[in-house]
PDB file of C-alpha atoms in Angstrom:
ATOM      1  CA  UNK A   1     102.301 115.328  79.994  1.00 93.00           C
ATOM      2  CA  UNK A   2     103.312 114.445  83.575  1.00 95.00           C
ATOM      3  CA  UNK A   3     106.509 113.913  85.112  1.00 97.00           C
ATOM      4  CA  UNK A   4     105.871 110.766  87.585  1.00 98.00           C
ATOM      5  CA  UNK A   5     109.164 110.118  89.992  1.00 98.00           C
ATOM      6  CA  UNK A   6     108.780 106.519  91.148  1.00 98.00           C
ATOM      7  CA  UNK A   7     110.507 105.634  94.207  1.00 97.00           C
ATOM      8  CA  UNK A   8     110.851 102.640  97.133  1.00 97.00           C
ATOM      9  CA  UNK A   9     113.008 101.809 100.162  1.00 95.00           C
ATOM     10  CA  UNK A  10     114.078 105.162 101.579  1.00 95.00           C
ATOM     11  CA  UNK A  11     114.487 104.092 104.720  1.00 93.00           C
ATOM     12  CA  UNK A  12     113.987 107.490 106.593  1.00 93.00           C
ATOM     13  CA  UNK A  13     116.578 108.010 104.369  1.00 93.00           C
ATOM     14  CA  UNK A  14     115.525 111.225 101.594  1.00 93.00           C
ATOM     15  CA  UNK A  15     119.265 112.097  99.716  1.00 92.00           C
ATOM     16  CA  UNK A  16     120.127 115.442  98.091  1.00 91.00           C
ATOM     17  CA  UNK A  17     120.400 113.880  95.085  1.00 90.00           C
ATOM     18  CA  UNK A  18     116.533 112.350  94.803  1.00 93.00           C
ATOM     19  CA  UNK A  19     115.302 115.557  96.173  1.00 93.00           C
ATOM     20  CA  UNK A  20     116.845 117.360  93.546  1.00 92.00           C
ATOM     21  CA  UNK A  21     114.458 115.218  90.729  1.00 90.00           C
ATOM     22  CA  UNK A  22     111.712 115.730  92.585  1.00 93.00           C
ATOM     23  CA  UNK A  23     111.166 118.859  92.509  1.00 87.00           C
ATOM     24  CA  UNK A  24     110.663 118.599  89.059  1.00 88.00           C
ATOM     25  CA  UNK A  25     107.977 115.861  89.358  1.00 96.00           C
ATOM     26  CA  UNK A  26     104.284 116.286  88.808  1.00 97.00           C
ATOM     27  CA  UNK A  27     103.888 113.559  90.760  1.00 98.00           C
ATOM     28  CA  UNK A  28     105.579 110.983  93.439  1.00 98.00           C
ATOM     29  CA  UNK A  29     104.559 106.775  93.711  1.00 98.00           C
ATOM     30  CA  UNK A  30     106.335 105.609  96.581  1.00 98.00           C
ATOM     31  CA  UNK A  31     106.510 101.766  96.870  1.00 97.00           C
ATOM     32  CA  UNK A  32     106.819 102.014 100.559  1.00 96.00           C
ATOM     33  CA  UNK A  33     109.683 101.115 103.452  1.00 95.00           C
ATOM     34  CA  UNK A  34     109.422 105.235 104.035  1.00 95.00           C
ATOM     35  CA  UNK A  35     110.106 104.670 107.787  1.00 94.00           C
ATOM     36  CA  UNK A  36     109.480 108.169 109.117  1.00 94.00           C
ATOM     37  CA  UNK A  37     106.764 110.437 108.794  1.00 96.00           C
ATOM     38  CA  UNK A  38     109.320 113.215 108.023  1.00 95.00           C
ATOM     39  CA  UNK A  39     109.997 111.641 104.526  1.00 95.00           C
ATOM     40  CA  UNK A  40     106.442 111.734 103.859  1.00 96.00           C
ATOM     41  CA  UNK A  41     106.405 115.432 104.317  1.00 96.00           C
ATOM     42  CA  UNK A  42     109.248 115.845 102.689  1.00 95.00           C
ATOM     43  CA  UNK A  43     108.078 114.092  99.813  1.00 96.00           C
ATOM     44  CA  UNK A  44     104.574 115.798  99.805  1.00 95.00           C
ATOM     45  CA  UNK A  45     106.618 119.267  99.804  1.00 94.00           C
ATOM     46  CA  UNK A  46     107.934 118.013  96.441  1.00 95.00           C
ATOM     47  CA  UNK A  47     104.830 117.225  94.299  1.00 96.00           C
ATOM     48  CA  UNK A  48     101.306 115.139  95.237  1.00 96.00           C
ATOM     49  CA  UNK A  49     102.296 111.417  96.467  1.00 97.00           C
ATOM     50  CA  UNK A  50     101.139 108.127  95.964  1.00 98.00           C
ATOM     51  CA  UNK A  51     102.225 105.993  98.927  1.00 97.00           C
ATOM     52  CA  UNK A  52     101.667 102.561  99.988  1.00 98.00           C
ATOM     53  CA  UNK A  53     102.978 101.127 103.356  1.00 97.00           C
ATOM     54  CA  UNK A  54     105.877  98.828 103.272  1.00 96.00           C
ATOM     55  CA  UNK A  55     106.690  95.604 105.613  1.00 95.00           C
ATOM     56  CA  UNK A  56     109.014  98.502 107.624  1.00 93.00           C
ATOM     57  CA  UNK A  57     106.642 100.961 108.404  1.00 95.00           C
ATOM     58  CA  UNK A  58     105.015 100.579 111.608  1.00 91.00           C
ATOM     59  CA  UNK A  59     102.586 101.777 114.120  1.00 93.00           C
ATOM     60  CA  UNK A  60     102.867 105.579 112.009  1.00 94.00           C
ATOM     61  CA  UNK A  61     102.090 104.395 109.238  1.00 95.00           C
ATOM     62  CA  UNK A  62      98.754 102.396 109.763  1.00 94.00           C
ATOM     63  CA  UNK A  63      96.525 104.925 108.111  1.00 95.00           C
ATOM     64  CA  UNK A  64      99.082 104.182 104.660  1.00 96.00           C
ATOM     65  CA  UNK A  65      97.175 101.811 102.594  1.00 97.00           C
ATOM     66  CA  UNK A  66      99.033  97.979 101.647  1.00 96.00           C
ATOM     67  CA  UNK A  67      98.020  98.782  97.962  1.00 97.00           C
ATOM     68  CA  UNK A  68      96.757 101.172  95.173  1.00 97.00           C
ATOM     69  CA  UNK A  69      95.347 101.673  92.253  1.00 97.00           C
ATOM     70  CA  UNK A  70      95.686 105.418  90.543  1.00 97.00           C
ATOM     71  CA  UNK A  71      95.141 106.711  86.950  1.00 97.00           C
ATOM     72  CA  UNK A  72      97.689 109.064  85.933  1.00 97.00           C
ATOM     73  CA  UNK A  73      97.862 110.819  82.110  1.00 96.00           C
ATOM     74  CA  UNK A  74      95.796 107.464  81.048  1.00 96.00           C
ATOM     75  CA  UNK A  75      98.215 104.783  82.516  1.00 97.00           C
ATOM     76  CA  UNK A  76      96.514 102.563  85.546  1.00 97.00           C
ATOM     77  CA  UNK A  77      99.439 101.768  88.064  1.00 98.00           C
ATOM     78  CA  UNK A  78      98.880  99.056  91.000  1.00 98.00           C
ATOM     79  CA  UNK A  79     101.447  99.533  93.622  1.00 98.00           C
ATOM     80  CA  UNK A  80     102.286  97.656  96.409  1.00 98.00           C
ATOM     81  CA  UNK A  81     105.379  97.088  98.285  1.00 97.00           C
ATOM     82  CA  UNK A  82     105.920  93.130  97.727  1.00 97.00           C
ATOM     83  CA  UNK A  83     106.012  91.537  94.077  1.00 96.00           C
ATOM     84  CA  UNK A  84     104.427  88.553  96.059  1.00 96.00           C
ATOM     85  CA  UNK A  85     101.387  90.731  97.476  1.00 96.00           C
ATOM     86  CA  UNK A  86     100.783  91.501  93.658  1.00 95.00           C
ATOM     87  CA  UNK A  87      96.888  89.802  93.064  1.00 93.00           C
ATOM     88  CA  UNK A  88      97.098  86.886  90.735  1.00 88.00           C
ATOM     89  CA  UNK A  89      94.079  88.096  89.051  1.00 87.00           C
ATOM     90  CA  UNK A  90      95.146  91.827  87.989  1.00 88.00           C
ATOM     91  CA  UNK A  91      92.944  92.865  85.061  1.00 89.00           C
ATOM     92  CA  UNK A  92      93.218  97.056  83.260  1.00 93.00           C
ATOM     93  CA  UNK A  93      96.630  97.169  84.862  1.00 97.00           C
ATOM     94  CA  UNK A  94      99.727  99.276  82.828  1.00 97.00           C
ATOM     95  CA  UNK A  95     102.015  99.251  85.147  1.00 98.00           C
ATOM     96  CA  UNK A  96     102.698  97.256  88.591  1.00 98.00           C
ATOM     97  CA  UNK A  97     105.102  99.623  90.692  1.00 98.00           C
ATOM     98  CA  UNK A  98     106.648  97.465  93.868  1.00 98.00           C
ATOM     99  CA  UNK A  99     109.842  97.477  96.232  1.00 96.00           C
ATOM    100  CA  UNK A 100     110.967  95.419  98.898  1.00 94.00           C
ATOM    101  CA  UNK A 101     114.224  93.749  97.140  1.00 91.00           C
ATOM    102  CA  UNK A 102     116.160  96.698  97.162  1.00 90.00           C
ATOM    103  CA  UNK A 103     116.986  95.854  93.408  1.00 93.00           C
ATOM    104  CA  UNK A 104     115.951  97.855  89.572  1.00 96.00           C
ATOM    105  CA  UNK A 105     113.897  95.184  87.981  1.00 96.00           C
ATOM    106  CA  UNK A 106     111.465  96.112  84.658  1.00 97.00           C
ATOM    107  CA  UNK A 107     109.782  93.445  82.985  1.00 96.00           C
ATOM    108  CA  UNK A 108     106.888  93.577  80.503  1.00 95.00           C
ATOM    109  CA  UNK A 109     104.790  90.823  80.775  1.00 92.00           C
ATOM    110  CA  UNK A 110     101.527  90.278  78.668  1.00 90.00           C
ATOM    111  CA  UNK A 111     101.309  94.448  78.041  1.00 92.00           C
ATOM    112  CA  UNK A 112     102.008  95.344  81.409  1.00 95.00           C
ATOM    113  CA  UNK A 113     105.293  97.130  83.236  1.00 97.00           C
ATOM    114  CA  UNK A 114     106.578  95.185  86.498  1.00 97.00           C
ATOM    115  CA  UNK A 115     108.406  97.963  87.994  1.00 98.00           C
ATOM    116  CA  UNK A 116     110.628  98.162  90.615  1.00 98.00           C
ATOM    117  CA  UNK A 117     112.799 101.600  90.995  1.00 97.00           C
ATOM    118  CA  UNK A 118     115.425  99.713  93.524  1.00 95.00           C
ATOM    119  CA  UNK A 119     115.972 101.816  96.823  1.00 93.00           C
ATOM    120  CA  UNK A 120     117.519 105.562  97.096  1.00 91.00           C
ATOM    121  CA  UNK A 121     117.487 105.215 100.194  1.00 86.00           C
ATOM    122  CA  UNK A 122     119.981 103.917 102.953  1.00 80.00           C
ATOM    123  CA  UNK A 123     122.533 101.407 100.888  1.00 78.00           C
ATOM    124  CA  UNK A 124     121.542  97.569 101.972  1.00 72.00           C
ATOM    125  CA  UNK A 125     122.883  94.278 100.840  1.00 68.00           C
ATOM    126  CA  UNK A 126     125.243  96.102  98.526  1.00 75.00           C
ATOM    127  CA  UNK A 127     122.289  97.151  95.907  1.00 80.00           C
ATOM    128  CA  UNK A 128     122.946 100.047  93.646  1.00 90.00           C
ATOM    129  CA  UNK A 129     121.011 103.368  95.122  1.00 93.00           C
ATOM    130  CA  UNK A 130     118.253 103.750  92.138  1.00 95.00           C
ATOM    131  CA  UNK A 131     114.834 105.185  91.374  1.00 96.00           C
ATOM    132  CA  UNK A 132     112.956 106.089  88.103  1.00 97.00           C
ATOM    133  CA  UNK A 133     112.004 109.271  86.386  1.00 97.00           C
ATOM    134  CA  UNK A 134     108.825 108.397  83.853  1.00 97.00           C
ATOM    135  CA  UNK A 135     107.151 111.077  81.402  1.00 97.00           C
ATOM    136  CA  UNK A 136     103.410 109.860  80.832  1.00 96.00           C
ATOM    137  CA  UNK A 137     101.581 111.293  78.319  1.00 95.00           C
ATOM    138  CA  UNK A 138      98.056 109.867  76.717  1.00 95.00           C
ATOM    139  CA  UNK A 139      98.680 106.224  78.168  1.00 94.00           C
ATOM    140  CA  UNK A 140     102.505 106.016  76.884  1.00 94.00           C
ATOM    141  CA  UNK A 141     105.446 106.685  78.862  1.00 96.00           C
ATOM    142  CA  UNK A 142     108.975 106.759  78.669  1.00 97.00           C
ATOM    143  CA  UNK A 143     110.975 105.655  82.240  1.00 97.00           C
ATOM    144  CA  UNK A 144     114.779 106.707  82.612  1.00 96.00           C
ATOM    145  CA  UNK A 145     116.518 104.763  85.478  1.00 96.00           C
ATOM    146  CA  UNK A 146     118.239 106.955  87.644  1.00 95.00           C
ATOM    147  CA  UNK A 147     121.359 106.048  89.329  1.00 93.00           C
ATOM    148  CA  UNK A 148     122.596 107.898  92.424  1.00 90.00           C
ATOM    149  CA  UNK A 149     126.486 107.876  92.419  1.00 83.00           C
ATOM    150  CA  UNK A 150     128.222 105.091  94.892  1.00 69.00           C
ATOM    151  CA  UNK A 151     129.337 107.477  97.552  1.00 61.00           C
ATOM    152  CA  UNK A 152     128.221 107.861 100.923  1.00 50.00           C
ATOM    153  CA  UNK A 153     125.435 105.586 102.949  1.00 47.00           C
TER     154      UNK A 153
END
């Protein structure tokens, strides 16, 4: 059993309260819009990441790939940072992990989870700050939203 933190839109923003989860990951999928190379260190300090680069992160970031494919405890996620990048044509897919919008959307749709864990990072356009905890286990999961209290940034 793994316990995969899924993340998006920090923003070079990393709070106390995400951190905290974390470190209790076996894993981190990050959706992208990271900004700094600090929060990828940060974030690789935690537990092994998954990263893909989002329309934010610039020149530092050009080694980041725009998408990815990983197997974790039997589940297939695609991630990218934009729903609209998402192939048309996206066969053995379980889950499609994405950001951008700032906003918690899940969706199944034909067997597969359209995920996106909202940002935790810097507060934009009034969104709620939010990212998802999932335990995996032998191709099932279970995801618990996480919402980080309205204070603050």
């Amino acid at each position: 059993m793994k316990r995969i933190a899924i993340l998006s839109d920090t923003h070079g923003l990393l709070r106390p309260e995400v951190t905290a989860r974390l470190t209790g990951a076996d894993v981190i999928l990050h959706a992208g819009d990271i900004n700094t190379p600090a929060i990828v260190e940060a974030l690789r300090a935690c537990a092994p990441l998954y990263i893909v680069r989002g329309n934010n992160d610039k020149d530092w970031a050009a080694a980041l790939p725009h998408d990815l494919t990983v197997t974790l405890e039997g589940l297939r996620f695609f991630m990218v940072h934009n729903k609209k990048n998402v192939p048309a044509e996206l066969s053995g897919v379980d889950v499609v992990v994405y950001g951008h919008s700032h906003k918690y959307a899940r969706e199944e749709r034909d067997g597969v989870l359209w995920l996106n864990p909202g940002s935790c990072g810097r507060r934009r356009f009034g969104q709620e700050i939010t990212f998802c905890m999932m335990t995996a286990e032998d191709g099932r999961y279970q995801l618990e939203k996480i919402t980080v209290p309205q204070e603050g940034k």
